[in-house]
Structures are given as C-alpha cells and as structure tokens.
C-alpha cells in the first residue's frame, strides 16, 4: 500500500509540474473576444486528465489544484487569484466527466465525455464568473451587463476551449496509453481495473 501511494504521489507531482510548465505557453484569445482581452488558452488540463485516468478523479483534481497554487505563487497577474479560481473551476468541471466516464468505455465515451465536460464547464463558469471573478475584477453589478458579457464572450470562449482540449486529448491519449498502463502495473484505483484497460484495443 505504501509503495502504491508513493507511485500515485509521484505521478501527481510529475504531472503537476508538467501542467504548470504548460501554463507558460498561453495563447492570447483577446483578439477573438475584445470585451475580455485578458482571456488566454493553454493546455495544462491535459496532464490532469491523464492523471485522473491513471489514478482516479482525486489525483486529477490534485494536479489541477497544485498547478494553480504554483501559478498563483509565481505567475499571478490577475487581481486576488481570480484567474486561478476561474481556471480551477473550469478545469475540474471539464476533467471530471472525461475521467469518470472513462471507466465504462474509453473508446465509446472519449468524445461524449469531452462534450459533456465542455457543456458542464460552460455552465459552471457562468456562475463562477457572475458571482466570483466579476466581483474580484470590480465589474458593474447589473444583471443585464454581466449576463450579456457572459453570453457574448465567456460562453463561446469556454465552448471553444473545451472543444480544443477534447480534440487534443483524443489524439494524444492512444499514444500515451502505454505510459499510463505502466503506471497502473503497481497501482489499481477502485475506479479503474488494469485488466479492463489491457483488454481494450
């Protein structure tokens, strides 16, 4: 059991570092959404998704949490951790359907889980932006203003982000599956059976 835990902790640590490194390669999307020029896209969700598949949803959430803590410590630019709060909420909402549905059938649900995750992330971020991040940025309180900004800018951004992450994950996962299986040789979380994984094409 101790050896299993060490492997999981080491996987979380490695993937958290990789996710944090990917945070440096932010792609500005402000030119598509002039009402929110600070919007950026990056691929740091991919390591967390892979970790969630390998070691369960909790491990994936830990990667999301640690990468945002590191970002807040070394790269924070937005006021009062607003960017980290938004990223954590969006990333977990996107990741969980992919990880949870994976245990049933990674071939059948890899696209569906990404679609569900994208929709869930978009809905969750409506509430997070309206009640948390907009307040941290000091935006006006008016309902019409805030909902207009959410529907015209943040909703399409999150739909685009979720679509890109899903496409990248679906392309990368078959290539990275052998690495994940090697991690699972000495660790089997309750959510996933290694034998089940090995039987899949």
PDB file of C-alpha atoms in Angstrom:
ATOM      1  CA  UNK A   1       0.000   0.000   0.000  1.00  0.00           C
ATOM      2  CA  UNK A   2       2.806   2.419   0.852  1.00  0.00           C
ATOM      3  CA  UNK A   3       4.505   1.719  -2.478  1.00  0.00           C
ATOM      4  CA  UNK A   4       1.220   2.303  -4.293  1.00  0.00           C
ATOM      5  CA  UNK A   5       0.719   5.639  -2.554  1.00  0.00           C
ATOM      6  CA  UNK A   6       4.265   6.710  -3.394  1.00  0.00           C
ATOM      7  CA  UNK A   7       3.645   5.958  -7.064  1.00  0.00           C
ATOM      8  CA  UNK A   8       0.427   7.970  -7.047  1.00  0.00           C
ATOM      9  CA  UNK A   9       2.036  10.914  -5.245  1.00  0.00           C
ATOM     10  CA  UNK A  10       4.967  10.871  -7.641  1.00  0.00           C
ATOM     11  CA  UNK A  11       2.616  10.776 -10.629  1.00  0.00           C
ATOM     12  CA  UNK A  12       0.655  13.714  -9.242  1.00  0.00           C
ATOM     13  CA  UNK A  13       3.885  15.631  -8.639  1.00  0.00           C
ATOM     14  CA  UNK A  14       5.261  14.998 -12.116  1.00  0.00           C
ATOM     15  CA  UNK A  15       2.003  15.855 -13.846  1.00  0.00           C
ATOM     16  CA  UNK A  16       1.521  18.971 -11.695  1.00  0.00           C
ATOM     17  CA  UNK A  17       4.957  20.183 -12.769  1.00  0.00           C
ATOM     18  CA  UNK A  18       4.147  19.452 -16.402  1.00  0.00           C
ATOM     19  CA  UNK A  19       0.793  21.225 -16.142  1.00  0.00           C
ATOM     20  CA  UNK A  20       2.479  24.236 -14.549  1.00  0.00           C
ATOM     21  CA  UNK A  21       5.086  24.288 -17.324  1.00  0.00           C
ATOM     22  CA  UNK A  22       2.329  24.256 -19.940  1.00  0.00           C
ATOM     23  CA  UNK A  23       0.858  27.300 -18.194  1.00  0.00           C
ATOM     24  CA  UNK A  24       3.793  29.295 -19.568  1.00  0.00           C
ATOM     25  CA  UNK A  25       2.626  28.671 -23.132  1.00  0.00           C
ATOM     26  CA  UNK A  26      -0.529  30.748 -23.003  1.00  0.00           C
ATOM     27  CA  UNK A  27      -2.186  31.674 -26.280  1.00  0.00           C
ATOM     28  CA  UNK A  28      -3.942  35.074 -26.164  1.00  0.00           C
ATOM     29  CA  UNK A  29      -7.553  34.869 -27.325  1.00  0.00           C
ATOM     30  CA  UNK A  30      -8.356  38.523 -26.742  1.00  0.00           C
ATOM     31  CA  UNK A  31      -8.386  39.204 -30.474  1.00  0.00           C
ATOM     32  CA  UNK A  32     -11.446  36.937 -30.722  1.00  0.00           C
ATOM     33  CA  UNK A  33     -13.122  38.387 -27.635  1.00  0.00           C
ATOM     34  CA  UNK A  34     -12.329  42.118 -27.421  1.00  0.00           C
ATOM     35  CA  UNK A  35     -14.680  42.565 -24.460  1.00  0.00           C
ATOM     36  CA  UNK A  36     -12.280  40.396 -22.404  1.00  0.00           C
ATOM     37  CA  UNK A  37      -8.770  40.945 -23.801  1.00  0.00           C
ATOM     38  CA  UNK A  38      -7.217  39.052 -20.866  1.00  0.00           C
ATOM     39  CA  UNK A  39      -8.618  35.672 -21.975  1.00  0.00           C
ATOM     40  CA  UNK A  40      -5.900  33.137 -22.732  1.00  0.00           C
ATOM     41  CA  UNK A  41      -5.810  29.469 -23.678  1.00  0.00           C
ATOM     42  CA  UNK A  42      -3.303  26.818 -22.593  1.00  0.00           C
ATOM     43  CA  UNK A  43      -3.020  23.031 -22.499  1.00  0.00           C
ATOM     44  CA  UNK A  44      -2.416  22.478 -18.781  1.00  0.00           C
ATOM     45  CA  UNK A  45      -5.630  20.450 -18.477  1.00  0.00           C
ATOM     46  CA  UNK A  46      -4.163  17.572 -20.486  1.00  0.00           C
ATOM     47  CA  UNK A  47      -1.762  16.277 -17.758  1.00  0.00           C
ATOM     48  CA  UNK A  48      -4.570  16.456 -15.195  1.00  0.00           C
ATOM     49  CA  UNK A  49      -6.908  14.446 -17.423  1.00  0.00           C
ATOM     50  CA  UNK A  50      -4.263  11.770 -17.955  1.00  0.00           C
ATOM     51  CA  UNK A  51      -3.559  11.641 -14.223  1.00  0.00           C
ATOM     52  CA  UNK A  52      -7.249  11.263 -13.468  1.00  0.00           C
ATOM     53  CA  UNK A  53      -7.440   8.310 -15.832  1.00  0.00           C
ATOM     54  CA  UNK A  54      -4.335   6.679 -14.383  1.00  0.00           C
ATOM     55  CA  UNK A  55      -5.012   7.203 -10.674  1.00  0.00           C
ATOM     56  CA  UNK A  56      -8.618   8.331 -10.291  1.00  0.00           C
ATOM     57  CA  UNK A  57     -10.519  11.642 -10.172  1.00  0.00           C
ATOM     58  CA  UNK A  58      -8.998  12.735  -6.855  1.00  0.00           C
ATOM     59  CA  UNK A  59      -5.487  12.592  -8.293  1.00  0.00           C
ATOM     60  CA  UNK A  60      -6.614  14.598 -11.309  1.00  0.00           C
ATOM     61  CA  UNK A  61      -8.168  17.246  -9.078  1.00  0.00           C
ATOM     62  CA  UNK A  62      -4.931  17.415  -7.074  1.00  0.00           C
ATOM     63  CA  UNK A  63      -2.998  18.167 -10.264  1.00  0.00           C
ATOM     64  CA  UNK A  64      -5.443  20.965 -11.080  1.00  0.00           C
ATOM     65  CA  UNK A  65      -5.116  22.360  -7.560  1.00  0.00           C
ATOM     66  CA  UNK A  66      -1.312  22.189  -7.404  1.00  0.00           C
ATOM     67  CA  UNK A  67      -0.789  23.753 -10.829  1.00  0.00           C
ATOM     68  CA  UNK A  68      -2.964  26.718  -9.821  1.00  0.00           C
ATOM     69  CA  UNK A  69      -1.179  27.096  -6.486  1.00  0.00           C
ATOM     70  CA  UNK A  70       2.139  27.198  -8.356  1.00  0.00           C
ATOM     71  CA  UNK A  71       0.681  29.668 -10.839  1.00  0.00           C
ATOM     72  CA  UNK A  72      -0.550  31.900  -8.019  1.00  0.00           C
ATOM     73  CA  UNK A  73       2.881  31.803  -6.374  1.00  0.00           C
ATOM     74  CA  UNK A  74       5.000  32.548  -9.441  1.00  0.00           C
ATOM     75  CA  UNK A  75       2.895  33.886 -12.313  1.00  0.00           C
ATOM     76  CA  UNK A  76      -0.188  35.558 -10.873  1.00  0.00           C
ATOM     77  CA  UNK A  77      -1.200  38.711 -12.740  1.00  0.00           C
ATOM     78  CA  UNK A  78      -4.959  38.944 -12.201  1.00  0.00           C
ATOM     79  CA  UNK A  79      -6.386  40.580  -9.052  1.00  0.00           C
ATOM     80  CA  UNK A  80      -6.775  38.411  -5.943  1.00  0.00           C
ATOM     81  CA  UNK A  81      -6.342  35.000  -7.576  1.00  0.00           C
ATOM     82  CA  UNK A  82      -9.284  35.500  -9.940  1.00  0.00           C
ATOM     83  CA  UNK A  83      -7.513  33.731 -12.792  1.00  0.00           C
ATOM     84  CA  UNK A  84      -6.552  30.749 -10.636  1.00  0.00           C
ATOM     85  CA  UNK A  85     -10.067  30.414  -9.214  1.00  0.00           C
ATOM     86  CA  UNK A  86     -11.593  30.510 -12.678  1.00  0.00           C
ATOM     87  CA  UNK A  87      -9.040  28.077 -14.083  1.00  0.00           C
ATOM     88  CA  UNK A  88      -9.501  25.563 -11.267  1.00  0.00           C
ATOM     89  CA  UNK A  89     -13.291  25.608 -11.514  1.00  0.00           C
ATOM     90  CA  UNK A  90     -13.280  25.331 -15.299  1.00  0.00           C
ATOM     91  CA  UNK A  91     -10.598  22.651 -15.414  1.00  0.00           C
ATOM     92  CA  UNK A  92     -12.219  20.390 -12.822  1.00  0.00           C
ATOM     93  CA  UNK A  93     -15.630  20.699 -14.483  1.00  0.00           C
ATOM     94  CA  UNK A  94     -14.117  19.748 -17.833  1.00  0.00           C
ATOM     95  CA  UNK A  95     -11.952  16.942 -16.468  1.00  0.00           C
ATOM     96  CA  UNK A  96     -14.359  15.008 -14.245  1.00  0.00           C
ATOM     97  CA  UNK A  97     -16.765  13.731 -16.943  1.00  0.00           C
ATOM     98  CA  UNK A  98     -13.817  12.510 -19.018  1.00  0.00           C
ATOM     99  CA  UNK A  99     -12.248  10.678 -16.090  1.00  0.00           C
ATOM    100  CA  UNK A 100     -15.486   9.244 -14.677  1.00  0.00           C
ATOM    101  CA  UNK A 101     -16.904   8.029 -17.995  1.00  0.00           C
ATOM    102  CA  UNK A 102     -13.562   6.539 -18.952  1.00  0.00           C
ATOM    103  CA  UNK A 103     -14.014   3.633 -16.533  1.00  0.00           C
ATOM    104  CA  UNK A 104     -17.020   2.480 -18.514  1.00  0.00           C
ATOM    105  CA  UNK A 105     -15.647   2.595 -22.047  1.00  0.00           C
ATOM    106  CA  UNK A 106     -12.774   4.831 -23.129  1.00  0.00           C
ATOM    107  CA  UNK A 107     -13.438   4.130 -26.803  1.00  0.00           C
ATOM    108  CA  UNK A 108     -17.171   4.817 -26.711  1.00  0.00           C
ATOM    109  CA  UNK A 109     -17.180   7.746 -24.320  1.00  0.00           C
ATOM    110  CA  UNK A 110     -13.989   9.631 -25.174  1.00  0.00           C
ATOM    111  CA  UNK A 111     -15.863  12.077 -27.436  1.00  0.00           C
ATOM    112  CA  UNK A 112     -19.107  12.089 -25.443  1.00  0.00           C
ATOM    113  CA  UNK A 113     -17.280  12.731 -22.179  1.00  0.00           C
ATOM    114  CA  UNK A 114     -15.472  15.666 -23.747  1.00  0.00           C
ATOM    115  CA  UNK A 115     -18.759  17.128 -24.951  1.00  0.00           C
ATOM    116  CA  UNK A 116     -20.364  16.675 -21.533  1.00  0.00           C
ATOM    117  CA  UNK A 117     -17.306  18.174 -19.858  1.00  0.00           C
ATOM    118  CA  UNK A 118     -17.357  21.165 -22.193  1.00  0.00           C
ATOM    119  CA  UNK A 119     -21.038  21.849 -21.503  1.00  0.00           C
ATOM    120  CA  UNK A 120     -20.566  21.372 -17.755  1.00  0.00           C
ATOM    121  CA  UNK A 121     -17.557  23.692 -17.728  1.00  0.00           C
ATOM    122  CA  UNK A 122     -19.508  26.350 -19.623  1.00  0.00           C
ATOM    123  CA  UNK A 123     -22.443  26.195 -17.188  1.00  0.00           C
ATOM    124  CA  UNK A 124     -20.225  26.152 -14.088  1.00  0.00           C
ATOM    125  CA  UNK A 125     -18.262  29.136 -15.345  1.00  0.00           C
ATOM    126  CA  UNK A 126     -21.443  31.159 -15.815  1.00  0.00           C
ATOM    127  CA  UNK A 127     -21.954  31.038 -12.051  1.00  0.00           C
ATOM    128  CA  UNK A 128     -18.264  31.371 -11.150  1.00  0.00           C
ATOM    129  CA  UNK A 129     -17.823  34.411 -13.372  1.00  0.00           C
ATOM    130  CA  UNK A 130     -21.077  36.057 -12.317  1.00  0.00           C
ATOM    131  CA  UNK A 131     -20.689  35.633  -8.567  1.00  0.00           C
ATOM    132  CA  UNK A 132     -16.909  35.439  -8.018  1.00  0.00           C
ATOM    133  CA  UNK A 133     -14.487  36.553 -10.715  1.00  0.00           C
ATOM    134  CA  UNK A 134     -16.525  39.541 -11.890  1.00  0.00           C
ATOM    135  CA  UNK A 135     -16.629  40.792  -8.298  1.00  0.00           C
ATOM    136  CA  UNK A 136     -12.873  40.325  -7.934  1.00  0.00           C
ATOM    137  CA  UNK A 137     -12.366  42.362 -11.095  1.00  0.00           C
ATOM    138  CA  UNK A 138     -14.763  45.023  -9.786  1.00  0.00           C
ATOM    139  CA  UNK A 139     -17.132  44.814 -12.753  1.00  0.00           C
ATOM    140  CA  UNK A 140     -20.553  46.509 -12.550  1.00  0.00           C
ATOM    141  CA  UNK A 141     -23.260  44.607 -10.670  1.00  0.00           C
ATOM    142  CA  UNK A 142     -26.036  44.939 -13.257  1.00  0.00           C
ATOM    143  CA  UNK A 143     -27.629  41.635 -14.300  1.00  0.00           C
ATOM    144  CA  UNK A 144     -28.051  42.634 -17.933  1.00  0.00           C
ATOM    145  CA  UNK A 145     -24.439  43.769 -18.208  1.00  0.00           C
ATOM    146  CA  UNK A 146     -22.976  40.662 -16.585  1.00  0.00           C
ATOM    147  CA  UNK A 147     -25.161  38.155 -18.408  1.00  0.00           C
ATOM    148  CA  UNK A 148     -24.548  39.951 -21.675  1.00  0.00           C
ATOM    149  CA  UNK A 149     -20.799  39.669 -21.137  1.00  0.00           C
ATOM    150  CA  UNK A 150     -21.083  36.010 -20.143  1.00  0.00           C
ATOM    151  CA  UNK A 151     -23.220  35.022 -23.131  1.00  0.00           C
ATOM    152  CA  UNK A 152     -21.346  37.068 -25.715  1.00  0.00           C
ATOM    153  CA  UNK A 153     -17.782  36.419 -24.558  1.00  0.00           C
ATOM    154  CA  UNK A 154     -17.174  33.833 -21.833  1.00  0.00           C
ATOM    155  CA  UNK A 155     -19.625  31.199 -23.062  1.00  0.00           C
ATOM    156  CA  UNK A 156     -18.165  30.981 -26.588  1.00  0.00           C
ATOM    157  CA  UNK A 157     -14.640  31.068 -25.141  1.00  0.00           C
ATOM    158  CA  UNK A 158     -15.353  28.112 -22.844  1.00  0.00           C
ATOM    159  CA  UNK A 159     -17.042  26.164 -25.634  1.00  0.00           C
ATOM    160  CA  UNK A 160     -14.010  26.755 -27.843  1.00  0.00           C
ATOM    161  CA  UNK A 161     -11.593  25.823 -25.056  1.00  0.00           C
ATOM    162  CA  UNK A 162     -13.431  22.604 -24.252  1.00  0.00           C
ATOM    163  CA  UNK A 163     -13.561  21.625 -27.908  1.00  0.00           C
ATOM    164  CA  UNK A 164      -9.818  22.127 -28.382  1.00  0.00           C
ATOM    165  CA  UNK A 165      -8.920  20.233 -25.196  1.00  0.00           C
ATOM    166  CA  UNK A 166     -11.179  17.346 -26.211  1.00  0.00           C
ATOM    167  CA  UNK A 167      -9.630  17.090 -29.672  1.00  0.00           C
ATOM    168  CA  UNK A 168      -6.084  17.183 -28.278  1.00  0.00           C
ATOM    169  CA  UNK A 169      -6.901  14.617 -25.587  1.00  0.00           C
ATOM    170  CA  UNK A 170      -8.489  12.206 -28.078  1.00  0.00           C
ATOM    171  CA  UNK A 171      -5.462  12.484 -30.368  1.00  0.00           C
ATOM    172  CA  UNK A 172      -2.819  12.182 -27.635  1.00  0.00           C
ATOM    173  CA  UNK A 173      -4.324   9.514 -25.422  1.00  0.00           C
ATOM    174  CA  UNK A 174      -3.741   6.474 -27.687  1.00  0.00           C
ATOM    175  CA  UNK A 175      -0.077   7.471 -27.964  1.00  0.00           C
ATOM    176  CA  UNK A 176       0.283   7.915 -24.196  1.00  0.00           C
ATOM    177  CA  UNK A 177      -1.763   4.873 -23.175  1.00  0.00           C
ATOM    178  CA  UNK A 178       1.303   2.568 -22.801  1.00  0.00           C
ATOM    179  CA  UNK A 179       2.869   5.025 -20.343  1.00  0.00           C
ATOM    180  CA  UNK A 180      -0.335   5.172 -18.327  1.00  0.00           C
ATOM    181  CA  UNK A 181      -0.574   1.388 -18.254  1.00  0.00           C
ATOM    182  CA  UNK A 182       2.977   1.156 -16.920  1.00  0.00           C
ATOM    183  CA  UNK A 183       1.963   3.405 -14.044  1.00  0.00           C
ATOM    184  CA  UNK A 184      -1.018   1.139 -13.410  1.00  0.00           C
ATOM    185  CA  UNK A 185       1.102  -2.005 -13.147  1.00  0.00           C
ATOM    186  CA  UNK A 186       1.701  -1.317  -9.474  1.00  0.00           C
ATOM    187  CA  UNK A 187      -1.386   0.740  -8.693  1.00  0.00           C
ATOM    188  CA  UNK A 188      -5.056  -0.035  -9.321  1.00  0.00           C
ATOM    189  CA  UNK A 189      -7.519   2.565  -8.039  1.00  0.00           C
ATOM    190  CA  UNK A 190     -11.059   1.450  -7.352  1.00  0.00           C
ATOM    191  CA  UNK A 191     -12.283   3.404 -10.346  1.00  0.00           C
ATOM    192  CA  UNK A 192     -10.242   1.508 -12.943  1.00  0.00           C
ATOM    193  CA  UNK A 193      -9.221  -2.097 -13.475  1.00  0.00           C
ATOM    194  CA  UNK A 194      -5.904  -2.589 -15.223  1.00  0.00           C
ATOM    195  CA  UNK A 195      -7.165  -5.859 -16.666  1.00  0.00           C
ATOM    196  CA  UNK A 196     -10.077  -3.998 -18.225  1.00  0.00           C
ATOM    197  CA  UNK A 197      -7.696  -1.474 -19.713  1.00  0.00           C
ATOM    198  CA  UNK A 198      -5.452  -4.171 -21.133  1.00  0.00           C
ATOM    199  CA  UNK A 199      -8.388  -5.854 -22.836  1.00  0.00           C
ATOM    200  CA  UNK A 200      -9.309  -2.695 -24.751  1.00  0.00           C
ATOM    201  CA  UNK A 201      -7.857  -2.084 -28.221  1.00  0.00           C
TER     202      UNK A 201
END
